[in-house]
CSV table of C-alpha atoms in Angstrom, one decimal:
chain,number,residue,atom,x,y,z
A,1,MET,CA,92.1,85.5,74.9
A,2,ALA,CA,90.2,82.7,76.5
A,3,ASP,CA,93.3,81.3,78.2
A,4,ARG,CA,94.0,84.9,79.7
A,5,LEU,CA,90.4,85.1,80.9
A,6,ALA,CA,90.7,81.4,82.7
A,7,ALA,CA,94.2,82.4,84.1
A,8,LEU,CA,92.6,85.9,85.6
A,9,GLY,CA,89.7,84.0,86.7
A,10,LEU,CA,91.9,81.4,88.7
A,11,VAL,CA,94.0,84.1,90.2
A,12,ALA,CA,90.8,86.0,91.4
A,13,ALA,CA,89.4,82.7,92.7
A,14,LEU,CA,92.6,81.9,94.7
A,15,ALA,CA,92.5,85.4,96.2
A,16,ALA,CA,89.0,85.0,97.2
A,17,LEU,CA,89.7,81.7,98.9
A,18,SER,CA,92.8,82.8,100.7
A,19,PRO,CA,92.1,86.5,101.8
A,20,SER,CA,95.2,86.6,103.9
A,21,LEU,CA,97.7,85.7,100.9
A,22,SER,CA,98.3,88.6,99.1
A,23,PHE,CA,98.9,88.7,95.2
A,24,ALA,CA,102.5,90.1,95.7
A,25,GLN,CA,103.2,87.0,97.9
A,26,THR,CA,102.3,84.4,95.2
A,27,VAL,CA,104.5,85.7,92.6
A,28,ALA,CA,108.3,84.9,92.3
A,29,PHE,CA,110.5,88.0,92.7
A,30,ASP,CA,112.7,88.7,89.5
A,31,PRO,CA,116.0,89.7,90.6
A,32,ASP,CA,116.6,91.3,87.2
A,33,ALA,CA,113.4,93.4,87.4
A,34,LEU,CA,113.9,96.9,86.2
A,35,ILE,CA,111.2,98.2,88.8
A,36,ILE,CA,111.4,96.9,92.4
A,37,GLU,CA,108.4,98.0,94.6
A,38,ALA,CA,107.9,97.3,98.3
A,39,ARG,CA,105.3,98.5,100.8
A,40,ASP,CA,107.3,97.8,104.0
A,41,ASN,CA,110.8,97.0,105.3
A,42,ALA,CA,110.1,93.3,105.3
A,43,GLU,CA,108.9,93.2,101.8
A,44,LEU,CA,111.9,95.7,100.9
A,45,ALA,CA,114.5,93.3,102.5
A,46,ARG,CA,113.2,90.4,100.9
A,47,LYS,CA,113.5,91.9,97.4
A,48,TRP,CA,116.4,94.0,97.8
A,49,CYS,CA,118.7,91.4,99.1
A,50,ALA,CA,117.6,89.2,96.1
A,51,ALA,CA,118.1,92.1,93.3
A,52,ASN,CA,120.9,91.2,90.9
A,53,PRO,CA,123.8,93.9,91.7
A,54,GLN,CA,124.9,94.0,88.0
A,55,VAL,CA,121.6,95.4,87.0
A,56,GLU,CA,120.3,98.8,87.1
A,57,HIS,CA,117.1,99.3,89.1
A,58,VAL,CA,114.4,101.8,90.3
A,59,LEU,CA,113.3,101.3,93.5
A,60,VAL,CA,109.8,102.7,94.4
A,61,LEU,CA,109.0,102.9,98.2
A,62,PRO,CA,106.9,104.5,100.8
A,63,ALA,CA,109.1,107.8,101.8
A,64,ALA,CA,108.0,106.9,105.5
A,65,LEU,CA,110.7,104.2,105.3
A,66,PHE,CA,113.1,106.8,105.4
A,67,VAL,CA,112.1,108.9,108.3
A,68,ASP,CA,114.0,107.1,110.7
A,69,SER,CA,117.4,106.0,109.6
A,70,GLU,CA,116.9,102.3,109.0
A,71,GLN,CA,119.2,99.6,107.7
A,72,LEU,CA,118.9,96.6,105.6
A,73,ILE,CA,121.0,93.6,106.3
A,74,CYS,CA,121.9,91.6,103.1
A,75,ASP,CA,124.3,88.7,103.4
A,76,GLY,CA,125.7,90.1,106.6
A,77,ASN,CA,126.3,93.6,105.1
A,78,PRO,CA,124.4,97.0,106.3
A,79,TYR,CA,122.7,98.9,103.6
A,80,LYS,CA,121.6,102.2,104.8
A,81,LEU,CA,118.2,104.1,104.3
A,82,TYR,CA,118.2,107.7,104.8
A,83,ARG,CA,116.9,111.3,103.5
A,84,LEU,CA,118.3,114.6,103.8
A,85,ILE,CA,117.0,118.1,103.2
A,86,GLU,CA,118.2,119.7,100.0
A,87,HIS,CA,119.9,123.0,100.8
A,88,ASP,CA,119.2,124.7,97.5
A,89,ASP,CA,115.4,123.7,97.6
A,90,PRO,CA,114.3,122.9,101.0
A,91,ASP,CA,111.0,121.9,99.6
A,92,ASP,CA,112.7,118.6,98.6
A,93,PHE,CA,114.5,115.8,100.4
A,94,GLU,CA,117.2,113.5,98.7
A,95,TYR,CA,116.7,109.8,99.5
A,96,PHE,CA,119.8,107.4,99.6
A,97,LEU,CA,120.0,103.6,100.1
A,98,ASP,CA,123.9,103.4,100.6
A,99,PRO,CA,125.6,100.2,100.2
A,100,PRO,CA,128.3,98.7,102.3
A,101,PHE,CA,131.7,99.4,101.5
A,102,THR,CA,133.0,96.0,100.8
A,103,ASN,CA,135.2,94.5,97.6
A,104,THR,CA,132.2,93.3,95.7
A,105,ILE,CA,129.8,94.8,93.2
A,106,ARG,CA,127.0,96.5,94.8
A,107,LEU,CA,123.9,98.9,94.1
A,108,GLY,CA,123.8,102.4,95.3
A,109,CYS,CA,120.6,104.3,95.2
A,110,ASP,CA,119.6,108.2,95.1
A,111,GLY,CA,116.7,110.1,94.3
A,112,LYS,CA,115.1,113.6,94.9
A,113,ALA,CA,111.2,114.0,95.8
A,114,GLY,CA,109.0,117.0,97.3
A,115,ARG,CA,108.9,116.9,101.0
A,116,THR,CA,105.1,116.0,101.1
A,117,MET,CA,105.6,113.0,98.8
A,118,LYS,CA,104.2,109.8,100.0
A,119,THR,CA,106.0,107.7,97.4
A,120,VAL,CA,109.3,107.9,96.2
A,121,ALA,CA,111.6,106.6,93.4
A,122,LEU,CA,115.2,106.1,93.6
A,123,ASN,CA,117.6,105.1,90.7
A,124,CYS,CA,120.0,102.2,91.6
A,125,ARG,CA,123.2,101.4,89.8
A,126,PRO,CA,125.7,98.7,90.2
A,127,LEU,CA,128.9,100.4,91.9
A,128,HIS,CA,132.5,98.4,91.2
A,129,PRO,CA,135.0,98.5,93.7
A,130,LYS,CA,138.0,100.6,93.1
A,131,PRO,CA,141.4,98.5,92.1
């Protein structure tokens, strides 16, 4: 218990000494992480491009990232972020992060949330090329 408190104290001290350095930037990203959270396009690109395409992930993002159709470029391949109004339920948006159509294993993500939601979660699963 004392070791945990000492470690937390060290993290707090480092954060106090360097307020411009966020804790999220000091922790290495695990490419096999079940949950990937990002606050902006730069953080999303850094984490998404490093994510293991063979592992399922849940992607937690601000809904605002999907307002204007954006792209993530990973290894020269574009992933598209966009949202659509659900036809059967106009109070909801469907959110997508579509992979490029290449011959490699890639991740495809989709989710659904209310139109007023500020944060959305997408389920991402490995997609394998068709033989």
